[in-house]
CSV table of N, CA and C in Angstrom, one decimal:
chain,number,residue,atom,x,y,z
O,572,UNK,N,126.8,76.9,72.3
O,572,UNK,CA,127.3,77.2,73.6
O,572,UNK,C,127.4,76.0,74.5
O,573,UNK,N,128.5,75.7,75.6
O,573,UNK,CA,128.8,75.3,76.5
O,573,UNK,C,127.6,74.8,77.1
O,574,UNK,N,126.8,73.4,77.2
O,574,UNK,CA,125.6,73.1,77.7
O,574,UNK,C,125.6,73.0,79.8
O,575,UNK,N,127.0,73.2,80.0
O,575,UNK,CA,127.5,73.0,81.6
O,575,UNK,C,127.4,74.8,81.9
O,576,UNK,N,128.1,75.4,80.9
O,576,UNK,CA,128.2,76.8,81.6
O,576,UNK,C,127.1,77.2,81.6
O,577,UNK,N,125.5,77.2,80.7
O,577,UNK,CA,124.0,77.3,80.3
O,577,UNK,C,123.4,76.7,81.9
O,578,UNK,N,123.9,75.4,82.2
O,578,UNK,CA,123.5,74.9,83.1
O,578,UNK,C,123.8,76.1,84.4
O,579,UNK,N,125.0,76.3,84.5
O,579,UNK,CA,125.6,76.7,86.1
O,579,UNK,C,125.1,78.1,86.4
O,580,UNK,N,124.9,78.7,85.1
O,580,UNK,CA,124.2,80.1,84.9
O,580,UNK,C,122.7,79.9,85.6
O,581,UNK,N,122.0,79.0,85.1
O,581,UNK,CA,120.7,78.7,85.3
O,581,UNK,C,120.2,77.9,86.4
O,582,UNK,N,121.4,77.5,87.2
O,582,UNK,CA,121.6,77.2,88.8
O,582,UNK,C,122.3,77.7,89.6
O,583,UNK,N,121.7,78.9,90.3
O,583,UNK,CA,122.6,79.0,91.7
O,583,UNK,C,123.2,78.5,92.4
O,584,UNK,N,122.4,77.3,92.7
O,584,UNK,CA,122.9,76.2,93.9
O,584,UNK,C,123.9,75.7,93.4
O,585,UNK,N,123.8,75.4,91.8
O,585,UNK,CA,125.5,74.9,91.3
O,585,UNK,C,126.6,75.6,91.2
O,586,UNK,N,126.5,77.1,91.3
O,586,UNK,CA,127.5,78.1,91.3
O,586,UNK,C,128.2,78.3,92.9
O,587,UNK,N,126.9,78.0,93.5
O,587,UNK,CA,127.4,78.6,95.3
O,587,UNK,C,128.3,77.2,95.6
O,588,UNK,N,128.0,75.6,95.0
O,588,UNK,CA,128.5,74.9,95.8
O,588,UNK,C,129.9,74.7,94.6
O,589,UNK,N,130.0,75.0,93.5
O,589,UNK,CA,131.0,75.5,92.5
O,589,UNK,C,132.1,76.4,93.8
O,590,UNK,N,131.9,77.7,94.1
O,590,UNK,CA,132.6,78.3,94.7
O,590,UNK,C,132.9,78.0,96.1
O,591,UNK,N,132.0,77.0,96.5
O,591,UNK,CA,132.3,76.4,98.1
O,591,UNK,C,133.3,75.5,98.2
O,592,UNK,N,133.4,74.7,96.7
O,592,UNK,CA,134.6,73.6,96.5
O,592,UNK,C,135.5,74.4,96.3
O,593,UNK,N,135.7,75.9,95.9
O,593,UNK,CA,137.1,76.2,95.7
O,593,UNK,C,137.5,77.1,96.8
O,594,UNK,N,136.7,77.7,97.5
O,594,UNK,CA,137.4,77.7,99.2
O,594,UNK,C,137.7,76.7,100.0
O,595,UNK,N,137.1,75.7,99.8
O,595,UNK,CA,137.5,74.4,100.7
O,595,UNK,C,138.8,73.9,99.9
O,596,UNK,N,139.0,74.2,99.1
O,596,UNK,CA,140.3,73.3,98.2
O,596,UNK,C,141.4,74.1,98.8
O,597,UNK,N,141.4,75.7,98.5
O,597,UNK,CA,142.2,76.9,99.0
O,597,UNK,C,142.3,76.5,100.7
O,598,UNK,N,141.7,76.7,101.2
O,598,UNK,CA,141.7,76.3,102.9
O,598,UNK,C,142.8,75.2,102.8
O,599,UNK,N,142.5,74.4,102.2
O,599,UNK,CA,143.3,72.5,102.4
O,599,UNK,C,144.5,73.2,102.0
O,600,UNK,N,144.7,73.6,100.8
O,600,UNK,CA,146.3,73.6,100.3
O,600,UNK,C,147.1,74.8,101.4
O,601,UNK,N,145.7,75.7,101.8
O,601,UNK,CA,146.9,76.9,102.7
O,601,UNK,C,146.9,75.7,103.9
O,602,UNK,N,146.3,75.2,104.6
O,602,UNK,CA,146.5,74.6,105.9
O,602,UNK,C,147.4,73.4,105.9
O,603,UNK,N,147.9,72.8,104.4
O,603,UNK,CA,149.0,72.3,104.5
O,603,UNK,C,150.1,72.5,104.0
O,604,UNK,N,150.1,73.9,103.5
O,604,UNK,CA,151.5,74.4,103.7
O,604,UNK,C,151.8,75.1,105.1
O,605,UNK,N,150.9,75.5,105.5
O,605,UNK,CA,151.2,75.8,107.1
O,605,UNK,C,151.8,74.7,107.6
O,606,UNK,N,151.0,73.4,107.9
O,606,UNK,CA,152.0,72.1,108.5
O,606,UNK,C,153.3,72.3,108.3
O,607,UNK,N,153.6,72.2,106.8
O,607,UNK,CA,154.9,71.9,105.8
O,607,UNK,C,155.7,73.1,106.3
O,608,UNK,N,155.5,74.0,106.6
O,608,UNK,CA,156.3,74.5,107.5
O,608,UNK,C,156.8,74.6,108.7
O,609,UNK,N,155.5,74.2,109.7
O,609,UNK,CA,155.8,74.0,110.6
O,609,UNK,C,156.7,72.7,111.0
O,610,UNK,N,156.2,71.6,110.4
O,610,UNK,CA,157.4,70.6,110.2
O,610,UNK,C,158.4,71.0,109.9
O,611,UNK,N,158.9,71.7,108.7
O,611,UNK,CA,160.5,72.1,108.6
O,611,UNK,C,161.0,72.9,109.8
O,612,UNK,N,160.4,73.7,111.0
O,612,UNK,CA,160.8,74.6,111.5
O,612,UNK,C,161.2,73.5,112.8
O,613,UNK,N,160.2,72.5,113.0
O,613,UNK,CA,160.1,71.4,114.1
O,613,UNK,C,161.5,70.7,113.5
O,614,UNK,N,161.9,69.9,112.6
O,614,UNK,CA,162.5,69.2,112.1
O,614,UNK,C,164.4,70.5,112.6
O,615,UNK,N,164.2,71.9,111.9
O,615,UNK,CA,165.6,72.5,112.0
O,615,UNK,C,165.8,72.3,113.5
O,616,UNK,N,164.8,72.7,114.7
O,616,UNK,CA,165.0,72.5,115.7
O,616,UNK,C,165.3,71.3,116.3
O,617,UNK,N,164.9,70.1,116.1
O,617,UNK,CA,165.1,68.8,116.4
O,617,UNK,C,166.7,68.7,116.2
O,618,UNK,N,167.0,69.2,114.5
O,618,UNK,CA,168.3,69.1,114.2
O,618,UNK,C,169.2,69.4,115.1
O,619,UNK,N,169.1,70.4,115.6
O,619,UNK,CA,170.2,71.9,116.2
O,619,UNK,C,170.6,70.9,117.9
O,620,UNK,N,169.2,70.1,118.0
O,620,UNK,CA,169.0,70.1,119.6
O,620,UNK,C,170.0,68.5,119.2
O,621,UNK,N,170.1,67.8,118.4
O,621,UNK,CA,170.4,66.6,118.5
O,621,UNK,C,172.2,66.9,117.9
O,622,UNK,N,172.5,67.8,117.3
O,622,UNK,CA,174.0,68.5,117.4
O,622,UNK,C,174.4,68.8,118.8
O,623,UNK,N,173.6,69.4,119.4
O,623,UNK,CA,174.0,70.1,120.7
O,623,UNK,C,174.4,68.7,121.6
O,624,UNK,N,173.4,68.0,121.8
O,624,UNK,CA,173.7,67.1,122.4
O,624,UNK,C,174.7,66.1,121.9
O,625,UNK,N,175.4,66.0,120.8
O,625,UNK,CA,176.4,64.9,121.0
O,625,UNK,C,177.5,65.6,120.7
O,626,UNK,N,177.7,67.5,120.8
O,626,UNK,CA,178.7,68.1,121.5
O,626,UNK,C,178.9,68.0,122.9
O,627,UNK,N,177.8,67.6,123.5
O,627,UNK,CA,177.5,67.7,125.1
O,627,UNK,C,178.4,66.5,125.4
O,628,UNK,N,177.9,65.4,124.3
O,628,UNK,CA,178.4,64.3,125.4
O,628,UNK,C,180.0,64.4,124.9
O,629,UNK,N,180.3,64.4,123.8
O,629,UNK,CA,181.6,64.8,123.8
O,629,UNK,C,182.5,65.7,124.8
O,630,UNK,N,182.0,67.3,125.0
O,630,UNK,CA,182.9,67.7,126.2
O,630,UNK,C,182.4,67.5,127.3
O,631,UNK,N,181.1,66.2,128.0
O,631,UNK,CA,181.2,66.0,129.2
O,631,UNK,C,182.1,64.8,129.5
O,632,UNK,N,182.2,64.1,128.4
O,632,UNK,CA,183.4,62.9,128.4
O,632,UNK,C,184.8,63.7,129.0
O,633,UNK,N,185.0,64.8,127.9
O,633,UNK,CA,186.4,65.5,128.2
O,633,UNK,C,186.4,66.5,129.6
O,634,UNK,N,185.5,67.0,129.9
O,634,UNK,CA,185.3,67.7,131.1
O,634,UNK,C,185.6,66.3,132.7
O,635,UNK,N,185.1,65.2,132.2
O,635,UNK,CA,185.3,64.3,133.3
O,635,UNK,C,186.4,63.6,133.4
O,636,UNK,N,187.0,63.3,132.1
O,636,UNK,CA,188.7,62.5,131.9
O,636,UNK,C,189.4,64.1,132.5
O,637,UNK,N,189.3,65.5,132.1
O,637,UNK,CA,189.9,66.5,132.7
O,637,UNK,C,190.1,66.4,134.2
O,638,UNK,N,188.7,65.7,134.8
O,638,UNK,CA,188.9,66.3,136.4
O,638,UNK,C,189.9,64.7,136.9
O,639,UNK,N,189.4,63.7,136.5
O,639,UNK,CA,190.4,62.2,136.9
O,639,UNK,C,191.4,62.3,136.1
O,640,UNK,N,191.9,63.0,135.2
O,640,UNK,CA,193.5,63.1,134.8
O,640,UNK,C,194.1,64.2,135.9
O,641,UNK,N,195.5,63.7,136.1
O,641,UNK,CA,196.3,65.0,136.8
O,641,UNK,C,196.9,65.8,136.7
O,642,UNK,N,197.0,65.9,134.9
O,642,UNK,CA,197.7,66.5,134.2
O,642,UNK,C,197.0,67.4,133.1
O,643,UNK,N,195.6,67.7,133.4
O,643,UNK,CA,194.7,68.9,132.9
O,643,UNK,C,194.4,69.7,133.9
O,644,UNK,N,194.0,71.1,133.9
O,644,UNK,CA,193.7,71.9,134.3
O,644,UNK,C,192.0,72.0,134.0
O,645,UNK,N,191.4,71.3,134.7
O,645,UNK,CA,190.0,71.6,135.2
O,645,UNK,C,189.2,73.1,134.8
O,646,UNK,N,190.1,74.1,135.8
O,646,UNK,CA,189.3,75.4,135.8
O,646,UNK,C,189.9,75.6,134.3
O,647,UNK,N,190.4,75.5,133.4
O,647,UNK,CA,190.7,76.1,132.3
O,647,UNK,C,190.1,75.7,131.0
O,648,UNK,N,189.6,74.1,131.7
O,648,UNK,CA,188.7,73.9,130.6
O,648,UNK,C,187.6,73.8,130.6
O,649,UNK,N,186.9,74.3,131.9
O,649,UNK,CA,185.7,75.3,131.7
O,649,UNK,C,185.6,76.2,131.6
O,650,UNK,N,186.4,76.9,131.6
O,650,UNK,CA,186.7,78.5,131.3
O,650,UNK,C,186.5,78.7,129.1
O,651,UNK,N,186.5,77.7,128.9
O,651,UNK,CA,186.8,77.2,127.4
O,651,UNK,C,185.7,76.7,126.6
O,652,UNK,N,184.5,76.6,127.8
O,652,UNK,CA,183.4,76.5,127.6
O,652,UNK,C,182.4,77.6,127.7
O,653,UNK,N,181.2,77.3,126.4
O,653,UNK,CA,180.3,78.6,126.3
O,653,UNK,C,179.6,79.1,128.2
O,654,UNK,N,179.1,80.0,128.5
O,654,UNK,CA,178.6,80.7,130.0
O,654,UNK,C,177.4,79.6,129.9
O,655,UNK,N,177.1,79.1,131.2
O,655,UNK,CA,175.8,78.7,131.6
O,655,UNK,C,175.7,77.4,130.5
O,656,UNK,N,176.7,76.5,129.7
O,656,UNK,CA,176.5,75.6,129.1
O,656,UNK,C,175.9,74.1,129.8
O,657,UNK,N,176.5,74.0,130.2
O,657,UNK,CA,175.5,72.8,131.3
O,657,UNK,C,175.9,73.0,132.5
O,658,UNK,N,175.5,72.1,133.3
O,658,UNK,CA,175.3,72.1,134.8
O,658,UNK,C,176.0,71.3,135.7
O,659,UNK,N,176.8,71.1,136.4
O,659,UNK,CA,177.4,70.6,137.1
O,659,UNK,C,177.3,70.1,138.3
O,660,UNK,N,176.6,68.9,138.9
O,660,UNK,CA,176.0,68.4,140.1
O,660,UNK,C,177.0,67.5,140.8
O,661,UNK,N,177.1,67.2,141.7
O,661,UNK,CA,178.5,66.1,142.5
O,661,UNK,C,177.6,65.5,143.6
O,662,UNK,N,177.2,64.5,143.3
O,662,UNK,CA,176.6,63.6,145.0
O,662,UNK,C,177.6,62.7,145.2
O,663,UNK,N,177.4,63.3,146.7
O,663,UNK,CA,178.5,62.2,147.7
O,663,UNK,C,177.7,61.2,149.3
O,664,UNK,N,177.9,60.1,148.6
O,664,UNK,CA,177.3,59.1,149.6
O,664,UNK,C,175.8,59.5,149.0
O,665,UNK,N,175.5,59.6,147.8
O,665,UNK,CA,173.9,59.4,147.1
O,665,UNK,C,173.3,60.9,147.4
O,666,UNK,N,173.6,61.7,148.0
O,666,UNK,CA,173.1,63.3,148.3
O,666,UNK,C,174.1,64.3,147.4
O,667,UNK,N,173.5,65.2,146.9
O,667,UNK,CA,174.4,66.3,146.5
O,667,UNK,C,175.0,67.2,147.6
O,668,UNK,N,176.1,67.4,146.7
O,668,UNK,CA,176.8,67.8,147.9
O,668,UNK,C,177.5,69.1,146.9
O,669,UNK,N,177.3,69.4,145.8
O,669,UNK,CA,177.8,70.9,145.0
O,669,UNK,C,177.0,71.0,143.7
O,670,UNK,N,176.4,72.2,143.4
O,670,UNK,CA,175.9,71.9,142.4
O,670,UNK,C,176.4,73.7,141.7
O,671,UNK,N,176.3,73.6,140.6
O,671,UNK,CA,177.3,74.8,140.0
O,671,UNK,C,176.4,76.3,139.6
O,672,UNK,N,175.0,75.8,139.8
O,672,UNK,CA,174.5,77.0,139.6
O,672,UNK,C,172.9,76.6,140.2
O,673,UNK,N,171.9,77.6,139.7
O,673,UNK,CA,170.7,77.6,140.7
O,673,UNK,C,169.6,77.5,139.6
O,674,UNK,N,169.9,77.2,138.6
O,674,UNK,CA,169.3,77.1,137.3
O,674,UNK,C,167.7,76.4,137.4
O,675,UNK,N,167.9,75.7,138.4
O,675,UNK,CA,166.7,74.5,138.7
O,675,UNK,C,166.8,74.3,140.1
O,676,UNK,N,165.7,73.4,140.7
O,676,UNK,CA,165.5,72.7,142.0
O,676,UNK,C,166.3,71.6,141.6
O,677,UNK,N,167.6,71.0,141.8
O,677,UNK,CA,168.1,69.7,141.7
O,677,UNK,C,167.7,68.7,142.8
O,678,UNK,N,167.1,67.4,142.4
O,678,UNK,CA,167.4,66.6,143.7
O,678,UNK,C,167.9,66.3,144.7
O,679,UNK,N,167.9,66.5,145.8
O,679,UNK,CA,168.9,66.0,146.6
O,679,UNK,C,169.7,65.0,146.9
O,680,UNK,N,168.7,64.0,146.3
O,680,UNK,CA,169.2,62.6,146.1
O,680,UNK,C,169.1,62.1,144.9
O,681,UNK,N,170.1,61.5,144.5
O,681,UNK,CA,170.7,61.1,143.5
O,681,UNK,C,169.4,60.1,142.2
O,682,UNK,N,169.1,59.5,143.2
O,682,UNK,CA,167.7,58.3,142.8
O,682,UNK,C,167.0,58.6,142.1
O,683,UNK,N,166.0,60.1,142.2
O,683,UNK,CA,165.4,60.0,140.3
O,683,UNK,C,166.1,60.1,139.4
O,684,UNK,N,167.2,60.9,139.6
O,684,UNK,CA,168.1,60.9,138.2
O,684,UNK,C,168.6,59.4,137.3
O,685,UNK,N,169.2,58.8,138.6
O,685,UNK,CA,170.0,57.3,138.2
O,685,UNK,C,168.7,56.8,137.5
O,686,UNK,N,167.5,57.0,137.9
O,686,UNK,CA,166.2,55.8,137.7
O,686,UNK,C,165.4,56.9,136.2
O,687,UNK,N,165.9,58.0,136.1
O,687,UNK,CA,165.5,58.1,134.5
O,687,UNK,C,166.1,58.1,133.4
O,688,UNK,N,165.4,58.1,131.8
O,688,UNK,CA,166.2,58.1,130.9
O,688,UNK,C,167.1,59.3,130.8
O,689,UNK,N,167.9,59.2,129.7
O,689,UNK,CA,169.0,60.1,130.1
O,689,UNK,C,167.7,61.6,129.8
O,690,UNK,N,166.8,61.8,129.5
O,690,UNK,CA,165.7,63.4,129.2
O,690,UNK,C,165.4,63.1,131.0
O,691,UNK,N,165.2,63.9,131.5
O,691,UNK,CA,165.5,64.2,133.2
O,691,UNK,C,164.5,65.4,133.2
O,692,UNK,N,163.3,65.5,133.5
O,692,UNK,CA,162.5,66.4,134.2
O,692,UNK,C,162.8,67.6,135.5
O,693,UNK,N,163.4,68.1,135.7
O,693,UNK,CA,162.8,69.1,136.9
O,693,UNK,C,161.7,69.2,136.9
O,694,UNK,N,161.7,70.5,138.2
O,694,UNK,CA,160.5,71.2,138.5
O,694,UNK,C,160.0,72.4,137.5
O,695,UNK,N,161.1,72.3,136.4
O,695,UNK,CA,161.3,74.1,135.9
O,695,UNK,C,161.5,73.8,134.2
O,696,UNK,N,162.3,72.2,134.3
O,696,UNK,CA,163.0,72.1,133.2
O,696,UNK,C,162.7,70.8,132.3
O,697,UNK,N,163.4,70.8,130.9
O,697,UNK,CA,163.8,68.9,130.4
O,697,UNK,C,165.5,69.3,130.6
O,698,UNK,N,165.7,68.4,130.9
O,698,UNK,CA,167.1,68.4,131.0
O,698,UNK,C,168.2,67.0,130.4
O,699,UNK,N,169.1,67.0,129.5
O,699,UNK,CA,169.5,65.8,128.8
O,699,UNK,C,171.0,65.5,130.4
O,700,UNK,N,170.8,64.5,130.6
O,700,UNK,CA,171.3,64.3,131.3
O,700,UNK,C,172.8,62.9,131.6
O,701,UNK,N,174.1,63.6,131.7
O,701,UNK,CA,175.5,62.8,131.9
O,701,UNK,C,175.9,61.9,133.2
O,702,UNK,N,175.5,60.8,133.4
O,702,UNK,CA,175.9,60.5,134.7
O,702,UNK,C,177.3,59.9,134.9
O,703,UNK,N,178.2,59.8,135.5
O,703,UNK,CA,179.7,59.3,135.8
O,703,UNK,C,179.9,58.7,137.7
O,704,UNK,N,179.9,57.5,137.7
O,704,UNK,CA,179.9,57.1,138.9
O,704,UNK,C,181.6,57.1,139.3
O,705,UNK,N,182.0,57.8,140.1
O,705,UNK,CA,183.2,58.1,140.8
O,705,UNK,C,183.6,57.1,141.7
O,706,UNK,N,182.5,56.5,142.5
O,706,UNK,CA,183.1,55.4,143.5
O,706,UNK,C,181.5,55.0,144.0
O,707,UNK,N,181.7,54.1,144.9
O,707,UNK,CA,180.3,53.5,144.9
O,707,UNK,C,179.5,54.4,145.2
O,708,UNK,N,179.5,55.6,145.8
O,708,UNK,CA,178.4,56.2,146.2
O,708,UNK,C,178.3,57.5,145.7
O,709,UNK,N,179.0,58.0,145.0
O,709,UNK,CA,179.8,59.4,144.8
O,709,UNK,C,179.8,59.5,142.8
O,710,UNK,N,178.6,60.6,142.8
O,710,UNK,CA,178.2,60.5,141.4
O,710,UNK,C,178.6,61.9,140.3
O,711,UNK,N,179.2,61.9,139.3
O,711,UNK,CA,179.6,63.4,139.0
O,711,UNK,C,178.2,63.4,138.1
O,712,UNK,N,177.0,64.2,138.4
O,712,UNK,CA,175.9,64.5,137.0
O,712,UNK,C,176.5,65.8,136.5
O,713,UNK,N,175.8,65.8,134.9
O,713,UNK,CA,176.4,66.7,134.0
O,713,UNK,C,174.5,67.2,133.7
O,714,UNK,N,174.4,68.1,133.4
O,714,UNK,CA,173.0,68.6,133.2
O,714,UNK,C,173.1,69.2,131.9
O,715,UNK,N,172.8,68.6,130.7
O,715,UNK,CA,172.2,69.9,129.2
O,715,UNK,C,170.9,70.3,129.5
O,716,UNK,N,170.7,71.7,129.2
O,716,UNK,CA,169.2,72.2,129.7
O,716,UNK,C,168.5,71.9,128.2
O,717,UNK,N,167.6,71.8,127.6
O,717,UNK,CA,166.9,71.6,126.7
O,717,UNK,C,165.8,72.7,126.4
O,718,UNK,N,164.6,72.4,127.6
O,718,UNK,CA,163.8,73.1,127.5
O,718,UNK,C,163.3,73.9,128.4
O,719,UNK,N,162.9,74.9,128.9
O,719,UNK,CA,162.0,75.8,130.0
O,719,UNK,C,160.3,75.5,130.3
O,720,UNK,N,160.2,75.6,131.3
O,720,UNK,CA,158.8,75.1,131.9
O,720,UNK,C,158.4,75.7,133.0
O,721,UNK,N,157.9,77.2,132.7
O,721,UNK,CA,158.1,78.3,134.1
O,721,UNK,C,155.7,78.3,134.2
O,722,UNK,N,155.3,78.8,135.5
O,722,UNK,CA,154.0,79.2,135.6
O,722,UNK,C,153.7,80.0,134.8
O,723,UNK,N,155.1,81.2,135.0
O,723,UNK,CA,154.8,82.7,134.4
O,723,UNK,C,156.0,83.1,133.7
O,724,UNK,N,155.7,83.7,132.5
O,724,UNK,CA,156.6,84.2,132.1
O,724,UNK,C,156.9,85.8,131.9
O,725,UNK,N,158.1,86.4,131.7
O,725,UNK,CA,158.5,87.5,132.0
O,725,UNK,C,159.7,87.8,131.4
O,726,UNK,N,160.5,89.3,132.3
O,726,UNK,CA,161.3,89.2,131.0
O,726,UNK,C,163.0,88.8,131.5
O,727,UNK,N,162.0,88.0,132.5
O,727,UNK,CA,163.6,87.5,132.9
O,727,UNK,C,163.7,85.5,133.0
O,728,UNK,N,162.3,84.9,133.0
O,728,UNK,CA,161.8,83.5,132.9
O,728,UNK,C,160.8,83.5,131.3
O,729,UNK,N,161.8,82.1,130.8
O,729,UNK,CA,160.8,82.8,129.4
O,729,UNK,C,160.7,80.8,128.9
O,730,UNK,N,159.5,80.4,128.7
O,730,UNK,CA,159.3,78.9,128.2
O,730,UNK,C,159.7,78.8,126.9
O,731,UNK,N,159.9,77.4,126.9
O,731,UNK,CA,160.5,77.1,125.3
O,731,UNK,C,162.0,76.7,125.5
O,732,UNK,N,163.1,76.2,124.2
O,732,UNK,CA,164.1,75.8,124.0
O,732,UNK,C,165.0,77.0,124.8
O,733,UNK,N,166.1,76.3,125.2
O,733,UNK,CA,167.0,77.4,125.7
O,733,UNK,C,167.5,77.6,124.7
O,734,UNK,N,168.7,79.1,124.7
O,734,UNK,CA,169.4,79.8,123.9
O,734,UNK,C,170.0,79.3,123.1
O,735,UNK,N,170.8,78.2,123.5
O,735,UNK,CA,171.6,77.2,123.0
O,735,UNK,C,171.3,76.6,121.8
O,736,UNK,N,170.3,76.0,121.6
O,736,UNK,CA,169.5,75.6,120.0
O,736,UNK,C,169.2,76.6,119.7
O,737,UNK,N,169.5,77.9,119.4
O,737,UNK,CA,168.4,78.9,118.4
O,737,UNK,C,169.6,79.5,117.2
């Protein structure tokens, strides 16, 4: 007979810590396939959000040659665009002076925007953010929403990526 299996029969302590190494092994391999998925799910999303964004900057390029050409129609080619796709801000003489929806608290003045990277914080939001200087004072911003950042949530304020990446 087996002189190890004689052994582990005739030690408990070798059996309990026998079976303690193979829950601890089981634990390790489930807690890293948990990661491994969580990474792939992190990773699709990163994907989706870094597509979105160099659609963004593409129709805020064309959205802005639209409004300084005289020979596009503006309202039609927002109309051509997905509802509530980004945001539309206009400061004149460094203050805003139209903003296209209520989605956020936007600055009033132009200055934290110009002074961050193009990821733009609100009070609510991340925001990837388009700037186009019109004339010396006079700014068109473009707003992609990213992500939500509410106290409370409900079923009308809800945290996490907007709809747009999902």
């Amino acid at each position: 007979m087996n002189t190890t299996a004689n052994n582990m029969r005739a030690n408990p302590i070798g059996r309990i810590l026998l079976v303690a190494t193979g829950l601890i092994l089981t634990v390790c391999i489930a807690s890293f396939l948990i990661v491994m998925n969580r990474q792939t799910a992190v990773r699709a999303t990163a994907n989706r959000i870094e597509k979105t964004i160099a659609k963004f900057d593409e129709d805020a390029d064309n959205f802005y040659n639209s409004l300084i050409s005289s020979d596009t129609n503006t309202n039609t080619y927002l109309e051509s665009l997905p509802e509530e796709y980004f945001t539309t801000l206009f400061y004149t003489n460094y203050n805003i002076s139209y903003w296209s929806n209520n989605n956020s608290n936007y600055p009033w003045h132009i200055s934290p925007i110009l002074s961050s990277s193009p990821i733009y914080e609100t009070n609510n939001s991340f925001v990837y953010s388009k700037i186009y200087n019109i004339d010396s004072a006079d700014y068109l911003v473009l707003l992609l929403p990213i992500s939500n950042i509410y106290n409370v949530e409900n079923k009308y304020l809800h945290n996490g990526f907007t709809d747009i990446y999902k």
